[in-house]
Short mmCIF file of C-alpha atoms in Angstrom, two decimals:
data_model
loop_
_atom_site.label_atom_id
_atom_site.label_comp_id
_atom_site.label_asym_id
_atom_site.label_seq_id
_atom_site.Cartn_x
_atom_site.Cartn_y
_atom_site.Cartn_z
CA MET A 629 0.00 0.00 0.00
CA PRO A 630 1.40 3.45 -0.89
CA ALA A 631 2.42 5.75 1.93
CA VAL A 632 0.11 8.67 2.55
CA LEU A 633 1.48 11.97 3.77
CA ARG A 634 -1.02 14.13 5.58
CA TYR A 635 -0.30 17.80 5.73
CA ALA A 636 -1.94 20.19 8.14
CA ASP A 637 -3.73 23.33 7.09
CA ALA A 638 -0.92 25.34 8.77
CA GLY A 639 -3.38 27.37 10.77
CA ARG A 640 -5.19 28.95 7.82
CA SER A 641 -8.19 29.73 9.98
CA GLU A 642 -6.26 30.92 13.03
CA PRO A 643 -5.99 34.68 13.40
CA GLY A 644 -2.45 36.00 13.54
CA VAL A 645 -0.92 32.95 11.86
CA ASP A 646 1.19 33.69 8.80
CA PRO A 647 -0.34 31.84 5.81
CA GLY A 648 3.04 32.00 4.01
CA PRO A 649 4.20 28.44 4.80
CA TYR A 650 0.83 27.04 3.75
CA THR A 651 0.85 29.01 0.49
CA HIS A 652 4.39 27.88 -0.30
CA THR A 653 3.50 24.27 0.50
CA ALA A 654 0.35 24.42 -1.62
CA LYS A 655 2.34 25.73 -4.61
CA ALA A 656 4.98 23.02 -4.18
CA VAL A 657 2.32 20.31 -3.92
CA ALA A 658 0.58 21.65 -7.05
CA LYS A 659 3.88 21.55 -8.97
CA LEU A 660 4.66 17.99 -7.79
CA GLN A 661 1.13 16.95 -8.75
CA HIS A 662 1.51 18.55 -12.20
CA MET A 663 4.79 16.65 -12.62
CA GLY A 664 2.90 13.40 -11.88
CA LEU A 665 4.97 12.66 -8.79
CA VAL A 666 2.18 12.81 -6.22
CA GLU A 667 -1.59 12.46 -6.07
CA ALA A 668 -3.49 14.69 -3.67
CA ARG A 669 -6.57 13.37 -1.94
CA ARG A 670 -8.97 15.64 -0.12
CA GLY A 671 -11.16 14.99 2.86
CA ARG A 672 -10.89 12.87 5.92
CA GLY A 673 -7.95 10.53 5.55
CA GLY A 674 -6.70 12.56 2.58
CA GLY A 675 -3.18 13.64 1.94
CA LEU A 676 -0.46 13.06 -0.60
CA ILE A 677 0.40 9.74 -2.19
CA LEU A 678 3.67 9.29 -4.00
CA THR A 679 2.97 7.82 -7.44
CA ALA A 680 4.96 4.98 -9.00
CA SER A 681 6.69 7.46 -11.30
CA GLY A 682 7.37 9.65 -8.25
CA ARG A 683 9.07 6.78 -6.45
CA ASP A 684 11.30 6.09 -9.45
CA ALA A 685 11.96 9.70 -10.49
CA SER A 686 15.51 11.01 -10.47
CA VAL A 687 16.09 13.45 -7.62
CA GLY A 688 18.31 15.49 -9.97
CA GLY A 689 15.49 15.69 -12.50
CA ILE A 690 13.00 16.74 -9.84
CA VAL A 691 15.30 19.46 -8.51
CA ARG A 692 16.02 20.72 -12.06
CA GLU A 693 12.29 20.94 -12.76
CA LEU A 694 11.50 22.67 -9.47
CA GLU A 695 14.37 25.14 -9.79
CA GLY A 696 13.64 25.90 -13.43
CA PRO A 697 16.11 27.22 -15.96
CA GLY A 698 18.50 29.94 -14.98
CA ASP A 699 21.81 30.72 -13.47
CA VAL A 700 22.68 30.51 -9.79
CA VAL A 701 23.24 34.27 -9.80
CA ASP A 702 21.17 36.65 -11.95
CA CYS A 703 23.85 38.74 -13.64
CA ASP A 704 21.37 40.30 -16.08
CA GLY A 705 18.72 41.38 -13.57
CA ALA A 706 17.17 44.80 -13.02
CA THR A 707 20.65 46.19 -12.32
CA PRO A 708 22.96 44.16 -14.58
CA CYS A 709 26.38 43.35 -13.21
CA PRO A 710 29.03 45.55 -14.85
CA LEU A 711 31.44 42.59 -14.86
CA ARG A 712 29.17 40.15 -16.71
CA ALA A 713 30.97 40.45 -20.08
CA ALA A 714 34.35 39.52 -18.58
CA CYS A 715 33.22 37.43 -15.62
CA ARG A 716 34.80 34.03 -15.01
CA LEU A 717 32.64 33.24 -12.01
CA ARG A 718 29.39 32.90 -13.99
CA GLY A 719 30.69 29.91 -16.00
CA ALA A 720 32.17 28.29 -12.91
CA LEU A 721 28.86 28.64 -11.08
CA ARG A 722 27.00 27.13 -14.03
CA GLN A 723 29.39 24.14 -13.99
CA ALA A 724 28.99 23.77 -10.21
CA GLN A 725 25.20 23.86 -10.55
CA GLU A 726 25.24 21.15 -13.20
CA ALA A 727 27.64 19.05 -11.11
CA PHE A 728 25.20 19.38 -8.20
CA PHE A 729 22.28 18.19 -10.34
CA ALA A 730 24.39 15.40 -11.85
CA SER A 731 25.31 14.13 -8.37
CA LEU A 732 21.58 13.79 -7.63
CA ASP A 733 20.67 12.14 -10.97
CA PRO A 734 21.36 8.53 -9.90
CA LEU A 735 19.20 8.85 -6.78
CA SER A 736 15.47 8.17 -6.71
CA LEU A 737 13.00 9.03 -3.97
CA THR A 738 12.89 5.30 -3.20
CA ASP A 739 16.65 5.40 -2.61
CA LEU A 740 16.28 8.33 -0.23
CA THR A 741 13.58 6.63 1.84
CA LYS A 742 15.21 3.25 2.36
CA SER A 743 15.73 2.14 5.94
CA PRO A 744 16.53 3.71 8.33
CA THR A 745 15.28 6.99 6.79
CA GLY A 746 11.81 5.82 5.67
CA PRO A 747 10.69 4.45 9.04
CA LEU A 748 12.05 7.57 10.74
CA LEU A 749 10.05 9.81 8.37
CA VAL A 750 6.89 7.84 9.09
CA SER A 751 7.48 8.20 12.84
CA LEU A 752 7.61 12.00 12.40
CA SER A 753 4.13 12.14 10.86
CA PRO A 754 1.61 13.96 13.04
CA THR A 755 -1.09 11.84 14.56
CA PRO A 756 -4.44 12.34 12.85
CA ARG A 757 -6.75 14.80 14.59
CA ALA A 758 -10.06 13.59 15.94
CA ASP A 759 -12.41 16.12 14.34
#
C-alpha cells in the first residue's frame, strides 16, 4: 500500500498565523502533482500519495524541474552586473550547478527513503486529529 502523507492546514483559519508556509507548501504540492509525482486526496484521511513514477523519479530531474532554468546568480537582472561580459565566475557557477544536479541524478526518492530513513520519516508524521 502506498504511503500517505497528511499535511496540516498550517493554521489557515487561526488569526495571527502567517499563511506564508501554507501558500508555499500548496504551490509546491501543485507543482509535484503537475509533474505526476504525487496524487493529492482531499477529505478525511486525505493527503499526498507518491505515485509509482514519483518513487522512481531522479532526484536530480526533480530538482532541475523545481528550480527551473536559470543561473545561480542573476547577472542580467534589473541592475545588470558591470562585470558580466568579462566574468569568469558565472561559467564556474554554471558548472557547479550542473555538477550538483548530476550528483543527484542517480538517486530516486525510493533510494532516499530506504531504511533507516523511511521508518524515521513515518514516525515523524503527526497523529491524525479527531475532528
